[in-house]
C-alpha cells in the first residue's frame, strides 16, 4: 500500500487537480484508492461532486469520536473512496496542537485501513501546518505540483527542508517528486522553469508533465474527473500516464505488486538487454524492442523518449528479417507509435495501449528502474 501526499504550500499550483485525477486514473486501473481531502477549502470533495461540509469528518476522527472508516464515502467514482472535507476540518489544527504525538495522528488512524487500499492519496492544504505535517508524516511518497505558469521554487525548498526534518526526526525515507503542472513546453517561461528545477532539484523532477487545458477548470465545476468529463483532453492523457508511471514505479517499491499496463523493455531475447549504462547517464537504461511480424521496407519509432521525432536517437537493426530498435531512456512509462512505411500506427505486437489526444492509440512501454 502506498500513501501519496500531494503537497506544496504554494496555493493554486494544481494539488487538488492532481489528487482528483490521479485518484480517478488509479481507480480506473483497478487499484483500490482512498482519497483524503485534508484541505478545509474542500476542493477535492467538491471536484468529485461531494458537498459534505456539514457532515462529520476528520475533526471527529482526531477527537476520537469516530473511526476513520466511519467517515469514508464509498465509490464516489470508479475504484475511489473519499474522506471528504467538512466544515470542522479548519478546527483540526488547534485541536491537534494540544495532543501528544500530534504529528502522527493520521498515521495511527490509517493503520486499520492499510489492507483495504492499494493507494491512499492525500490532498494537502496550501500551508505547512499540522494538517500537512500529518499527511507528510504518514506518506510513502510525496508529489509536489509546481505550476509552470507562475513559478517560484522557494516554496519547494521550504517543503524539501521540512521533509528533511521529518526524515531525520522519524528515521524515514520520504521520496519527493516535483510534478510540473499547466506546463506548456512551447513557452520560454516553461523551459526556464524546467531548467531551474533540473539544476536545483536534479533528482526530484517527475518525467510526466501536465499540460494546460481549459477542461481542467470545467471538470471541477461539473464535479467530475477529467477521465469522465474530457477523456480526450491533454491533461486527461497526462494524468493517465502519471498513474501508469506511478504504478510501474511501485513495482520497484517493496510493499505492493500493482498491475502496470505496459510492455516491458526487458521482454526481448537479445543479449543487448543486459542494459549497459554510460557513466554520465547512469540512470538511463538501454532498451531493445524487437518486432517479429511486421513486413515493411521502413520501420521508424517515435515516442516520449525521443520527443516524438521518428528514429531520433534510435538505432535500427535488422536481424533475420526481424526489426530491432535500440535506444536509451530513463526508467518510467513511455507512450510510443510506429511509422510503418510512412504510416503511423500503434505497435501491433504490444497489447498495452492508451488513447491519445488525437483520437488514436499509443502503445505503452515500461522501462524498469533497476535490473
Ligand atoms: N492542467 C491544468 N490546466 C488548466 N488549469 C488547471 C490545470 N491544473 C489545474 N488547473 C486550474 O488551476 C487552478 C488551481 O488548481 P488546484 O485547485 O488544483 O490547485 P491547488 O494547489 O489545489 O490550490 P490550493 O492551494 O488553493 O488548494 C484551478 O482553477 C484548476 O482548475
Ligand atoms: Mg487544493
Short mmCIF file of C-alpha atoms and ligand atoms in Angstrom, two decimals:
data_model
loop_
_atom_site.label_atom_id
_atom_site.label_comp_id
_atom_site.label_asym_id
_atom_site.label_seq_id
_atom_site.Cartn_x
_atom_site.Cartn_y
_atom_site.Cartn_z
CA UNK A 1 0.00 0.00 0.00
CA UNK A 2 1.25 3.44 -0.92
CA UNK A 3 0.38 6.73 0.71
CA UNK A 4 0.92 9.69 -1.60
CA UNK A 5 0.83 13.14 -0.04
CA UNK A 6 0.17 15.80 -2.66
CA UNK A 7 1.74 18.83 -1.06
CA UNK A 8 3.02 22.31 -1.80
CA UNK A 9 2.29 25.26 0.44
CA UNK A 10 2.00 27.48 -2.61
CA UNK A 11 -1.69 27.98 -3.38
CA UNK A 12 -3.22 27.12 -6.73
CA UNK A 13 -0.37 25.03 -8.12
CA UNK A 14 -2.51 22.01 -9.05
CA UNK A 15 -2.56 19.87 -5.89
CA UNK A 16 -6.29 19.23 -5.92
CA UNK A 17 -6.48 18.75 -9.69
CA UNK A 18 -3.68 16.20 -9.36
CA UNK A 19 -5.29 14.48 -6.37
CA UNK A 20 -8.64 14.08 -8.12
CA UNK A 21 -7.32 12.98 -11.48
CA UNK A 22 -4.56 10.72 -10.23
CA UNK A 23 -7.07 9.04 -7.91
CA UNK A 24 -9.54 8.62 -10.77
CA UNK A 25 -6.93 7.13 -13.10
CA UNK A 26 -5.60 4.76 -10.43
CA UNK A 27 -9.19 3.68 -9.73
CA UNK A 28 -9.73 3.01 -13.43
CA UNK A 29 -6.56 0.94 -13.43
CA UNK A 30 -8.16 -1.39 -10.86
CA UNK A 31 -6.37 -0.01 -7.83
CA UNK A 32 -8.33 0.31 -4.58
CA UNK A 33 -7.97 4.02 -3.87
CA UNK A 34 -8.79 6.20 -0.86
CA UNK A 35 -8.65 9.95 -1.40
CA UNK A 36 -8.43 12.05 1.75
CA UNK A 37 -9.36 15.71 1.39
CA UNK A 38 -7.20 17.40 4.03
CA UNK A 39 -7.94 20.93 2.85
CA UNK A 40 -10.67 22.90 4.64
CA UNK A 41 -11.43 24.55 1.28
CA UNK A 42 -12.89 21.10 0.35
CA UNK A 43 -11.99 21.49 -3.31
CA UNK A 44 -11.20 17.80 -3.85
CA UNK A 45 -14.59 16.84 -2.42
CA UNK A 46 -16.39 19.47 -4.50
CA UNK A 47 -14.40 18.47 -7.58
CA UNK A 48 -15.89 15.00 -7.20
CA UNK A 49 -19.37 16.38 -6.77
CA UNK A 50 -19.48 15.85 -2.97
CA UNK A 51 -20.75 18.63 -0.71
CA UNK A 52 -20.02 17.17 2.70
CA UNK A 53 -19.37 20.38 4.55
CA UNK A 54 -21.98 19.78 7.23
CA UNK A 55 -21.20 16.12 7.84
CA UNK A 56 -18.80 14.68 10.38
CA UNK A 57 -15.23 14.03 9.32
CA UNK A 58 -11.58 14.25 10.29
CA UNK A 59 -12.22 16.57 13.24
CA UNK A 60 -14.36 13.90 14.88
CA UNK A 61 -11.73 11.27 13.98
CA UNK A 62 -8.89 13.23 15.60
CA UNK A 63 -11.21 13.92 18.55
CA UNK A 64 -11.72 10.13 18.91
CA UNK A 65 -15.48 10.32 18.36
CA UNK A 66 -15.37 8.37 15.08
CA UNK A 67 -13.06 5.92 13.38
CA UNK A 68 -11.64 6.99 10.03
CA UNK A 69 -13.55 4.12 8.40
CA UNK A 70 -16.83 5.68 9.59
CA UNK A 71 -16.15 8.85 7.62
CA UNK A 72 -15.45 7.15 4.29
CA UNK A 73 -17.81 7.74 1.38
CA UNK A 74 -17.52 4.60 -0.75
CA UNK A 75 -17.06 4.57 -4.53
CA UNK A 76 -17.59 8.27 -5.23
CA UNK A 77 -16.16 7.34 -8.61
CA UNK A 78 -14.98 4.01 -10.00
CA UNK A 79 -12.47 2.47 -7.58
CA UNK A 80 -12.21 5.57 -5.38
CA UNK A 81 -13.45 6.06 -1.80
CA UNK A 82 -13.34 9.53 -0.27
CA UNK A 83 -12.85 11.10 3.12
CA UNK A 84 -14.47 14.43 2.36
CA UNK A 85 -13.50 17.73 3.92
CA UNK A 86 -16.06 19.04 6.37
CA UNK A 87 -16.65 22.44 7.88
CA UNK A 88 -14.92 21.35 11.11
CA UNK A 89 -11.68 20.47 9.33
CA UNK A 90 -10.48 24.03 9.90
CA UNK A 91 -10.62 23.37 13.65
CA UNK A 92 -8.35 20.32 13.46
CA UNK A 93 -5.05 22.20 13.75
CA UNK A 94 -5.94 23.90 17.06
CA UNK A 95 -7.30 20.57 18.30
CA UNK A 96 -4.12 18.67 17.40
CA UNK A 97 -1.98 21.39 18.89
CA UNK A 98 -2.85 20.09 22.37
CA UNK A 99 -2.47 16.39 21.74
CA UNK A 100 0.61 14.25 22.36
CA UNK A 101 2.01 12.75 19.14
CA UNK A 102 0.10 15.38 17.21
CA UNK A 103 2.19 14.82 14.07
CA UNK A 104 1.31 11.15 13.73
CA UNK A 105 -2.43 11.18 14.38
CA UNK A 106 -3.36 10.49 10.77
CA UNK A 107 -0.79 7.70 10.58
CA UNK A 108 -2.39 5.97 13.57
CA UNK A 109 -5.91 6.36 12.22
CA UNK A 110 -4.86 4.96 8.83
CA UNK A 111 -3.30 1.85 10.34
CA UNK A 112 -6.53 -0.26 10.40
CA UNK A 113 -7.25 0.64 6.76
CA UNK A 114 -3.92 -0.42 5.31
CA UNK A 115 -5.13 -3.75 3.94
CA UNK A 116 -8.18 -2.20 2.33
CA UNK A 117 -6.41 0.04 -0.13
CA UNK A 118 -3.61 -0.11 -2.69
CA UNK A 119 -3.20 3.65 -2.85
CA UNK A 120 -4.10 6.39 -0.39
CA UNK A 121 -3.88 9.93 -1.77
CA UNK A 122 -3.93 12.97 0.49
CA UNK A 123 -4.78 16.40 -0.91
CA UNK A 124 -2.94 18.83 1.40
CA UNK A 125 -3.91 22.44 2.12
CA UNK A 126 -1.70 25.32 0.90
CA UNK A 127 0.21 25.65 4.17
CA UNK A 128 2.79 23.71 6.15
CA UNK A 129 0.68 23.46 9.31
CA UNK A 130 -0.24 20.37 11.27
CA UNK A 131 -2.65 19.06 8.63
CA UNK A 132 0.14 18.94 6.04
CA UNK A 133 2.64 17.61 8.56
CA UNK A 134 0.29 14.76 9.44
CA UNK A 135 -0.03 13.93 5.74
CA UNK A 136 3.75 14.08 5.17
CA UNK A 137 4.43 12.01 8.29
CA UNK A 138 2.46 9.05 7.00
CA UNK A 139 3.39 9.38 3.33
CA UNK A 140 5.45 6.80 1.50
CA UNK A 141 5.83 9.23 -1.37
CA UNK A 142 5.35 12.98 -1.82
CA UNK A 143 4.15 14.54 -5.03
CA UNK A 144 4.72 18.29 -5.28
CA UNK A 145 2.87 20.01 -8.10
CA UNK A 146 4.55 23.12 -9.45
CA UNK A 147 2.58 25.46 -11.67
CA UNK A 148 4.74 26.23 -14.69
CA UNK A 149 2.83 29.47 -15.27
CA UNK A 150 3.70 31.26 -12.01
CA UNK A 151 6.71 29.53 -10.74
CA UNK A 152 8.69 30.11 -7.63
CA UNK A 153 10.98 27.43 -6.32
CA UNK A 154 11.23 29.00 -2.87
CA UNK A 155 8.24 27.03 -1.61
CA UNK A 156 9.73 23.78 -2.88
CA UNK A 157 12.96 24.49 -0.99
CA UNK A 158 10.96 25.06 2.21
CA UNK A 159 8.95 21.90 1.71
CA UNK A 160 12.12 19.91 0.97
CA UNK A 161 13.63 21.24 4.21
CA UNK A 162 10.54 20.24 6.20
CA UNK A 163 10.57 16.78 4.63
CA UNK A 164 14.26 16.51 5.52
CA UNK A 165 13.47 17.34 9.14
CA UNK A 166 10.71 14.71 9.28
CA UNK A 167 13.04 12.14 7.70
CA UNK A 168 15.68 12.86 10.30
CA UNK A 169 13.37 13.02 13.28
CA UNK A 170 11.48 9.81 12.47
CA UNK A 171 14.22 7.94 10.58
CA UNK A 172 12.06 7.88 7.45
CA UNK A 173 12.78 7.89 3.75
CA UNK A 174 10.24 10.15 2.05
CA UNK A 175 10.82 10.20 -1.70
CA UNK A 176 9.67 13.51 -3.12
CA UNK A 177 8.86 14.25 -6.76
CA UNK A 178 8.11 17.55 -8.46
CA UNK A 179 5.26 17.41 -10.96
CA UNK A 180 5.12 20.28 -13.42
CA UNK A 181 1.51 21.33 -13.99
CA UNK A 182 0.00 23.64 -16.59
CA UNK A 183 3.24 23.02 -18.44
CA UNK A 184 3.33 24.37 -21.99
CA UNK A 185 6.69 23.29 -23.33
CA UNK A 186 6.43 25.84 -26.17
CA UNK A 187 6.82 28.82 -23.85
CA UNK A 188 10.13 30.28 -22.76
CA UNK A 189 8.86 30.56 -19.19
CA UNK A 190 8.15 26.84 -19.02
CA UNK A 191 11.56 25.98 -20.45
CA UNK A 192 13.27 28.29 -17.95
CA UNK A 193 11.41 26.66 -15.09
CA UNK A 194 12.32 23.22 -16.37
CA UNK A 195 15.96 24.20 -16.47
CA UNK A 196 15.87 25.65 -12.95
CA UNK A 197 14.16 22.61 -11.50
CA UNK A 198 16.74 20.38 -13.19
CA UNK A 199 19.54 22.48 -11.71
CA UNK A 200 18.17 22.93 -8.20
CA UNK A 201 16.43 19.56 -7.75
CA UNK A 202 18.19 17.25 -10.19
CA UNK A 203 16.81 14.07 -8.63
CA UNK A 204 13.26 15.22 -7.99
CA UNK A 205 11.74 16.11 -11.34
CA UNK A 206 8.97 13.74 -12.39
CA UNK A 207 9.25 12.95 -16.07
CA UNK A 208 5.49 13.24 -16.69
CA UNK A 209 4.31 16.83 -17.17
CA UNK A 210 0.74 18.01 -17.06
CA UNK A 211 -0.28 20.25 -19.91
CA UNK A 212 -2.74 23.14 -19.55
CA UNK A 213 -6.32 22.73 -20.67
CA UNK A 214 -9.48 24.73 -20.03
CA UNK A 215 -11.16 21.37 -19.49
CA UNK A 216 -9.46 21.11 -16.08
CA UNK A 217 -11.40 24.10 -14.71
CA UNK A 218 -14.63 23.00 -16.34
CA UNK A 219 -14.32 19.49 -14.93
CA UNK A 220 -14.11 20.85 -11.36
CA UNK A 221 -17.19 22.95 -11.96
CA UNK A 222 -19.11 19.90 -13.10
CA UNK A 223 -17.79 17.80 -10.21
CA UNK A 224 -16.09 15.21 -12.40
CA UNK A 225 -12.56 13.95 -13.00
CA UNK A 226 -11.10 14.60 -16.44
CA UNK A 227 -11.33 10.93 -17.41
CA UNK A 228 -15.11 11.31 -17.24
CA UNK A 229 -15.57 14.91 -18.30
CA UNK A 230 -12.98 15.24 -21.08
CA UNK A 231 -11.16 11.93 -21.57
CA UNK A 232 -9.56 13.12 -24.81
CA UNK A 233 -8.07 16.28 -23.29
CA UNK A 234 -4.32 16.74 -23.00
CA UNK A 235 -4.33 16.82 -19.21
CA UNK A 236 -6.52 13.69 -19.04
CA UNK A 237 -3.95 11.75 -21.01
CA UNK A 238 -1.12 13.25 -18.92
CA UNK A 239 -2.79 12.09 -15.70
CA UNK A 240 -3.38 8.67 -17.27
CA UNK A 241 0.33 8.46 -17.93
CA UNK A 242 1.18 9.75 -14.47
CA UNK A 243 -0.90 6.96 -12.95
CA UNK A 244 0.68 4.34 -15.20
CA UNK A 245 4.14 5.63 -14.31
CA UNK A 246 3.42 5.60 -10.61
CA UNK A 247 2.16 2.05 -10.81
CA UNK A 248 5.21 0.97 -12.75
CA UNK A 249 7.48 2.67 -10.20
CA UNK A 250 5.56 0.99 -7.43
CA UNK A 251 6.67 -2.36 -8.79
CA UNK A 252 10.13 -1.46 -7.61
CA UNK A 253 8.98 -0.46 -4.17
CA UNK A 254 8.62 -3.10 -1.50
CA UNK A 255 5.03 -3.07 -0.31
CA UNK A 256 2.78 -3.56 -3.28
CA UNK A 257 2.52 -5.55 -6.50
CA UNK A 258 0.28 -3.46 -8.75
CA UNK A 259 -0.77 -4.24 -12.30
CA UNK A 260 1.08 -1.89 -14.58
CA UNK A 261 -0.37 -1.98 -18.09
CA UNK A 262 2.86 -1.78 -20.01
CA UNK A 263 5.10 -3.69 -22.37
CA UNK A 264 8.35 -4.33 -20.60
CA UNK A 265 11.55 -3.12 -22.16
CA UNK A 266 13.06 -6.37 -20.94
CA UNK A 267 10.88 -8.79 -22.81
CA UNK A 268 13.13 -9.24 -25.80
CA UNK A 269 15.60 -12.02 -26.10
CA UNK A 270 18.58 -10.04 -27.32
CA UNK A 271 21.78 -10.05 -25.36
CA UNK A 272 21.57 -6.25 -25.62
CA UNK A 273 19.00 -6.46 -22.88
CA UNK A 274 21.85 -6.59 -20.46
CA UNK A 275 21.21 -2.82 -20.21
CA UNK A 276 24.54 -1.10 -20.26
CA UNK A 277 24.84 2.35 -18.75
CA UNK A 278 27.18 5.18 -19.54
CA UNK A 279 28.71 6.85 -16.51
CA UNK A 280 27.33 10.32 -17.20
CA UNK A 281 23.86 8.94 -17.86
CA UNK A 282 23.88 6.43 -15.07
CA UNK A 283 20.11 6.29 -14.76
CA UNK A 284 19.41 5.59 -18.40
CA UNK A 285 18.70 2.04 -19.48
CA UNK A 286 19.38 0.59 -22.88
CA UNK A 287 16.11 -0.58 -24.40
CA UNK A 288 15.81 -3.10 -27.23
CA UNK A 289 12.44 -3.57 -28.89
CA UNK A 290 12.08 -6.47 -31.31
CA UNK A 291 9.28 -6.63 -33.86
CA UNK A 292 8.81 -10.14 -35.23
CA UNK A 293 5.92 -9.91 -37.65
CA UNK A 294 5.99 -6.50 -39.25
CA UNK A 295 6.55 -6.71 -43.00
CA UNK A 296 7.70 -3.39 -44.42
CA UNK A 297 10.65 -1.69 -46.03
CA UNK A 298 10.94 1.07 -43.40
CA UNK A 299 10.06 0.97 -39.71
CA UNK A 300 10.52 4.05 -37.54
CA UNK A 301 9.91 4.58 -33.84
CA UNK A 302 8.75 7.75 -32.08
CA UNK A 303 7.66 8.38 -28.52
CA UNK A 304 8.09 10.38 -25.35
CA UNK A 305 11.66 9.13 -25.11
CA UNK A 306 12.74 10.92 -28.34
CA UNK A 307 10.33 13.86 -28.37
CA UNK A 308 8.24 12.08 -30.97
CA UNK A 309 10.80 12.63 -33.73
CA UNK A 310 10.83 9.38 -35.76
CA UNK A 311 14.02 7.42 -35.09
CA UNK A 312 15.73 10.32 -33.31
CA UNK A 313 18.37 8.76 -31.01
CA UNK A 314 17.20 5.31 -32.08
CA UNK A 315 19.43 2.74 -33.73
CA UNK A 316 17.77 0.40 -36.21
CA UNK A 317 18.88 -3.19 -36.74
CA UNK A 318 17.50 -5.89 -38.98
CA UNK A 319 18.26 -9.42 -37.86
CA UNK A 320 16.92 -12.48 -39.75
CA UNK A 321 14.01 -10.43 -41.06
CA UNK A 322 13.17 -9.05 -37.60
CA UNK A 323 13.34 -5.35 -36.90
CA UNK A 324 15.05 -4.15 -33.77
CA UNK A 325 15.03 -0.66 -32.30
CA UNK A 326 17.68 0.25 -29.75
CA UNK A 327 17.76 3.40 -27.64
CA UNK A 328 18.31 4.59 -24.08
CA UNK A 329 15.73 6.03 -21.70
CA UNK A 330 15.34 6.81 -18.03
CA UNK A 331 13.14 4.45 -16.02
CA UNK A 332 9.45 5.20 -16.41
CA UNK A 333 6.47 4.57 -18.62
CA UNK A 334 6.51 5.90 -22.16
CA UNK A 335 3.98 6.22 -24.95
CA UNK A 336 5.12 5.47 -28.47
CA UNK A 337 3.94 4.73 -32.00
CA UNK A 338 5.43 3.20 -35.10
CA UNK A 339 5.78 4.72 -38.52
CA UNK A 340 5.44 1.75 -40.87
CA UNK A 341 6.34 2.69 -44.43
CA UNK A 342 5.32 6.25 -43.61
CA UNK A 343 2.02 5.35 -41.86
CA UNK A 344 1.53 5.93 -38.13
CA UNK A 345 0.15 3.08 -36.08
CA UNK A 346 0.28 1.59 -32.60
CA UNK A 347 2.65 -1.33 -32.05
CA UNK A 348 0.66 -4.41 -33.20
CA UNK A 349 2.90 -6.69 -31.13
CA UNK A 350 2.09 -4.87 -27.86
CA UNK A 351 -1.30 -5.32 -26.16
CA UNK A 352 -0.74 -2.43 -23.74
CA UNK A 353 -2.29 0.70 -25.16
CA UNK A 354 -3.69 4.06 -24.21
CA UNK A 355 -5.90 6.52 -26.15
CA UNK A 356 -4.02 9.58 -27.37
CA UNK A 357 -5.13 13.19 -27.77
CA UNK A 358 -5.75 12.78 -31.49
CA UNK A 359 -8.35 10.07 -31.15
CA UNK A 360 -5.84 7.31 -31.94
CA UNK A 361 -3.99 4.78 -29.84
CA UNK A 362 -0.47 4.89 -28.41
CA UNK A 363 1.44 1.86 -27.16
CA UNK A 364 2.91 1.78 -23.67
CA UNK A 365 6.45 0.84 -22.78
CA UNK A 366 7.81 0.32 -19.30
CA UNK A 367 11.50 0.90 -18.66
CA UNK A 368 12.18 -0.55 -15.23
CA UNK A 369 14.16 1.34 -12.61
CA UNK A 370 16.51 -1.47 -11.64
CA UNK A 371 17.69 -4.58 -13.33
N1 LIG B 1 -3.61 21.31 -16.24
C1 LIG B 1 -4.38 22.37 -15.96
N2 LIG B 1 -4.83 23.16 -16.96
C2 LIG B 1 -5.59 24.26 -16.69
N3 LIG B 1 -5.98 24.63 -15.49
C3 LIG B 1 -5.56 23.88 -14.44
C4 LIG B 1 -4.74 22.72 -14.61
N4 LIG B 1 -4.48 22.21 -13.39
C5 LIG B 1 -5.10 22.99 -12.52
N5 LIG B 1 -5.75 23.99 -13.12
C6 LIG B 1 -6.57 25.06 -12.53
O1 LIG B 1 -5.72 25.83 -11.66
C7 LIG B 1 -6.45 26.22 -10.50
C8 LIG B 1 -5.71 25.75 -9.27
O2 LIG B 1 -5.67 24.33 -9.30
P1 LIG B 1 -5.88 23.46 -7.97
O3 LIG B 1 -7.14 23.83 -7.28
O4 LIG B 1 -5.72 22.04 -8.35
O5 LIG B 1 -4.63 23.96 -7.14
P2 LIG B 1 -4.31 23.70 -5.59
O6 LIG B 1 -2.83 23.65 -5.46
O7 LIG B 1 -5.07 22.56 -5.08
O8 LIG B 1 -4.87 25.05 -4.94
P3 LIG B 1 -4.99 25.33 -3.35
O9 LIG B 1 -3.60 25.61 -2.89
O10 LIG B 1 -5.88 26.52 -3.25
O11 LIG B 1 -5.56 24.11 -2.72
C9 LIG B 1 -7.84 25.61 -10.64
O12 LIG B 1 -8.72 26.56 -11.16
C10 LIG B 1 -7.64 24.49 -11.63
O13 LIG B 1 -8.83 24.19 -12.36
MG1 LIG B 2 -6.33 22.42 -3.42
#
